Each structure stands twice: as structure tokens, then as C-alpha cells.
Amino acid sequence: MRKPTIKDVARRSRVSLKTVSRVINNEPGVLERTRARVQRAVAELDYQPDQSARSLRSAKSYALGLVYDNPNPYYVISLQSGVLSVCRETGYGLQIHPCNSTSPRLADELSALVRNARLAGLVLAPPMSERRELIEHLAAEKIAFVRILSAAEDPRDGYPCVFVDDRDAAYDITEHLIQLGHTRIGFLWGGESHRSSPERFKGYEAALKDYAIPLDKKLIVPGDYSFDDGFRGARKLFALKDRPTAIFGSNDEIAAGVLAAAKAGGMDVPWDLSIAGFEDSPFSKQSWPALTTAKQATEEIARHATLLLLASLERSDDAPHGNKGFSPQLVIRDSTARVRVPPSGN
Amino acid sequence: MRKPTIKDVARRSRVSLKTVSRVINNEPGVLERTRARVQRAVAELDYQPDQSARSLRSAKSYALGLVYDNPNPYYVISLQSGVLSVCRETGYGLQIHPCNSTSPRLADELSALVRNARLAGLVLAPPMSERRELIEHLAAEKIAFVRILSAAEDPRDGYPCVFVDDRDAAYDITEHLIQLGHTRIGFLWGGESHRSSPERFKGYEAALKDYAIPLDKKLIVPGDYSFDDGFRGARKLFALKDRPTAIFGSNDEIAAGVLAAAKAGGMDVPWDLSIAGFEDSPFSKQSWPALTTAKQATEEIARHATLLLLASLERSDDAPHGNKGFSPQLVIRDSTARVRVPPSGN
DNA sequence: ATTTTTGTTGACAACGTTGTCATGCATTTG
DNA sequence: CAAATGCATGACAACGTTGTCAACAAAAAT
């Protein structure tokens, strides 16, 4: 009982190989009667076309690659499940490819991957999606891709992308804190290597400016998107003479670190300190108190990106269509509250 | 500048196609001189064999499938990275396949997946690895697989597996609580669908028995491996007349729920209540206080399982070799402490 | 009635690789 | 010295599919 081939289907439905091929590829020019007969045979034999043979012959392929370099499991899983959901619907396979975004050989690694595993295209998550020379290398090799990137607007650079307006959302978070009466708001940076990091900072900066709150450099701490940097950064801020009454961590993990530092320092959140994160990871719901944050619809974003990639695969005109922007939404939970001691000025 | 093929290599090194094939597959019976000449040509052309053609012709394949149904991103990511690390070393690709373990059509779905994407074999994570009829279906279809399962010892059922002794580790955790003076220890179950759940319960049960502590059914709450069930279960226990002084959640997520419930109820952990989890997810380090738990070396386990699968692929004798057991290790952090009010008896 | 067009189908080669078997040469054996 | 063996290599077919092009019938245009 070996695997049925197109030959078996052809024999059973009394047509040629080619006609079967036409039916399973939904090509036009087959009589409805014939099509139905073939489809019945396909169903009866439980025939499934062989991907290797298919892609060998047609030089097309039926697998996508998902390229990321992100230590955050929640983010990665959401990414995967968004891409996968589209793959399931369209019959594509998915190869995941975590990698090191700082590797100088990344461009070669990716083109080897695509050629070698015959991938139809790549979904590039940040920060790979932000490396200009990588993008151009891929484009030069005629490798199809779509980018997910952090930007306030469509870069209009001719390559397809889905962009997420982190700046806007960071503005909302900062504004939320300001409206609670906070004026000394600490900001903990994410990594240098992700463009989302400066974007979020810009949002923070802009909100302060709009509310005429002077930017105090001592309240701004560099660091990475990690719990430990959140912890350390918070400690640094706590040691200040004039402590912040609120801290905005560039992502939930940083915020979790701040939360831990606050508790270690005997503070009562949110009364002694308001804390906000970014991302809406499950962690933010499950910490105590639950974190105010910005909800990124990562799965939805990944879905859209994948759809976009597939669309660009179909049509060979290379003008990108359907680039789309997303805006994370403010989610107010229990880690932010009205400032307790209003600034002496009021 | 199209992709070089085996033909180009053959032409360049002045040998036949077949000899090149022999070289790239490391087959014996090629003169060292010839081999070197071919290898030089391969390097010069940057030739990479085409996987589609390879697997089409040889019916072998160069991709594995990872099958799981687990809502826990930390676990899944560790699993993936363990399997991937072996794939990288051996040149295999990886297709991930999250699925619904309760689907009745799962067996068909998996065999279709394997045939369709020409997978060389499957790594089955719990709970798929525990479904007897699924295992037998796959074996009957001659699909290679390896199981990761929760069991105290090698099942010796003729199919390859890596087993994790959850019972033993749960014993250790319970013992740790007992040695801190706790005698009323709540137990929150994980899901019905994972065998790890009863295994962990057995460990709890056995430790109580060994220390002659009567098992109080009111302290045992059913539920799933989720934060919400941890939260609800804890509330239920708190409502008891004779409250537990410690709670053992079947995984870290449950324990996180307990922690949240304790804080919501104004308790001070660990002084008012000791809490232990299971898994050593990053969450357990980052919560406040950090959770006492059992560290599962998931990545290492996945690595070993993959290696085992690959080994069983090489040799066709079907006696499984190298089945291996792992034992999670107790990790004591800050969420467990000596009981404050010793039982009246002492 | 004949030619052209349109629509449906099939024969055949090709994709890049590996398995089978044959070839030729050098070495050992009787 | 002839025959048998071993070793390195190559010719060729095959894997399952799709692209190209030709064949044919029916319908439409002349």
C-alpha cells in the first residue's frame, strides 16, 4: 500500500497525467465533468501531490521561512502562530529560522537557506527587517520577502512590509502616565539593535514635550529588552535624589524587572510607583499587580505579513501592494495609578 | 548566474555525475585524489545539493517534524531550540506542527503531513507522545518517531523515547515543603490530557505517605495547566476552614496564579503561604518572590530525543537504543519558607 | 462547404539527484 | 599464464511532477 501518485489517479479517472496535474493545480481549461471525475479519484485514493517532485519540476516551492532573533518566547510564538495560520490555509509548510542578527554572514546564510531548502519566501521579523544591506542583498538575489518593522509610517522604499507604530503607542502610554499626574517619569531603553527601541523613546519624548514637561536625562537609562536590565535600571532610578514617580519600561520584561526591583525595595506598586510596560505579553496579565502596557497584535501582524508575502509571490509585478500599518493599543491595568504626592508646584 | 548543479561540479572536476554524488554523500569507494578534486570544485562553485531532487530520488528526506500541543511558550521555545540545535548540526530542516491533541483525525493528519512534506521523522512532545493508538498508527505506517514522555522509567515497549521522571521531582518538591514544617499542603492538578499531571500527583502522594502525613482530599483541587486555574484553585483553598500553609502548583503557571490569588487576598508570600511550581520557566525567576520549582532541562531533553530519532533513522534494526531518562532538579527560591505557625501537635 | 478559431486533452521531455548495474583496470589466486 | 577477484568509475534509468507543444473535436466565421 504505497503512496499513490498522479499516475494512479490518472489511471483511475481515465485521463492523462497532465489533466490530473491541471485539476490539482486548479488550472483552467478542464471540462467540469472531467474535473469532477478526477477529483473523485483523488479523494478515493487519498492522493496528495509530492512536494519534492513538484518543487523540483516547477522551481516553485511550497514552504516559507520565518526569520527572527528575539529572546522573547511570547513574541516568537505569536509570530509563529500568525504565520502558521496562513500556511495552513494555503498549504504551505513553514521552516523556522532563529538566527543571530549581528552575524556578518547572515545574508549568505539566508540565501543559502532559501536555495537549499527551496523556500518560496521569507518573513523577516525585527531586527533583521531593519538591516538595509540585508534587505538589498536579498532583493538583489531575487529572494521574495516581507518585513515586519517598527515605523510610524510606510517607508515606501519599494519593498513589501507591515509596519507597527510603536512611537504612537509609546506616546499614549506616556500620556496616560502624565494624565495621572506624573511628571517625573523614568524611561528604560530596550536594545540598540531593535529599531522599536528608539521609536518608543520618541513617543515618550513627544508626549513630554506636548505636555511641556522638561526631559530630565537622569531619568533615562540605557539597557536591553531584558528582565535584568529592568531590575538594574530601576535600582539606578531609585538611587536618585529626586526619584521618578512612574517608570515606563520599553517592554513587559523590563517592566517586570522594575516591578521586582520595586518590591525588593519595599515599595507598594502602584501607590509608591507606577509602572508601564509594552507588548501585552501574558506575563503582564499575570504579574501582581497586572501591568499597564500596549497591546501589539503580533499574531494578526504576522498573518497580514504572510498574506502580503504570498500575494507578492503570485504576481510578478514588483510594486508592493497592501503594505499595512498597525498601532498597538493602550491597555490600562493595575500597575499605574494617580500620583500620590503631587509635585510641589501645584 | 543560476544555481550550480551536480552537472557543473562533474564537468569542472572531470568525473561523472555519480562520482560527485558519491563524494557529497560520503560514500566509500572513491579514490582520495578524486574526492579532493571534487571537493575543490564543490567549494569553488559554492554548490549545494538540491533537497527536492535528493528526496525525490532517494525517498529519503532531510526535514524533521516537531509535533506539540502545549500552550506554554517557554516550553515550546525550549523544545524547538533543542531540536533545532541538532538539525543545524546535521543539516536537517525542521517543520513545526502545533496541533490539537484531542482531534480524532490527528493520526491521519500526521501521516499526511509526513508523506506530504516528506519528513524523515517526527519528534512527539506530550501529550501526543502518550496516546497509545496514535503511536501504534504511526508505527504501522512505518513512520519514524521519537517520544518525549513523562514516566518514572523506560516503558520498554519497543518504541524509542526519552522519559522525564516528573514523579520523582514532585516528590522532592513535596519533601522540601514537608521539611520546612508544612503538613497541610495544597495540590493543584494540571490537565487531564497530560500524563505528567498524574505523575506529579503521585510524587506528592508518595512524599506525604513517606512522612506519614495523611492525605486530605479537600486540599487537592482539579484544574488545568493554566494561570486562571491556579488563581481559582487557590481561592478555593483559601476558603477552607483549615487552610493549607503551602500550595504546590503542578506547573509554574498555576503557581503564578496562586501567587496572584495570595496577593489579591493580602497574604505575604512566603510568610503567610509557601508556593512551589514546576518547570523553571523564566517566569518563576522573575516573579516576586521568585518561585521554588523543579527545573526541567527541556532543551537538553529535546536534543537527546532528536539525536535518538536520527540514530533510529540510520540503522534499520528497530530495537530502540539509547532511550534515556531525565530527572527535573529541585530549585529552591524565595516562595517557600519555614511554616510560621507550627501545627498544634508539636 | 471550407477555413479559422476555440476549447479540451494528451505525449513527451525535463527538473537534479541517486540506485543499479556494467565496465575497465590492477591485483591476487590457482 | 589464465582465471578470478577487488576496486574505482561511469552509463543509464528512475523518482513524481509540470511545462511545452501538438492533436483533435466542436463551434464559429468565411
Tab-separated table of C-alpha atoms (C1' of nucleotides) in Angstrom, chain C residues 19-30:
chain	number	residue	atom	x	y	z
C	19	DG	C1'	20.225	3.387	-7.357
C	20	DT	C1'	21.505	-0.404	-10.325
C	21	DC	C1'	24.388	-2.421	-12.976
C	22	DA	C1'	28.176	-2.625	-16.260
C	23	DT	C1'	32.894	-1.501	-17.462
C	24	DG	C1'	37.717	-1.430	-17.216
C	25	DC	C1'	41.806	-1.880	-14.872
C	26	DA	C1'	45.036	-3.682	-11.293
C	27	DT	C1'	45.864	-7.149	-8.228
C	28	DT	C1'	45.682	-11.659	-6.314
C	29	DT	C1'	44.894	-16.577	-6.828
C	30	DG	C1'	45.122	-21.326	-8.801
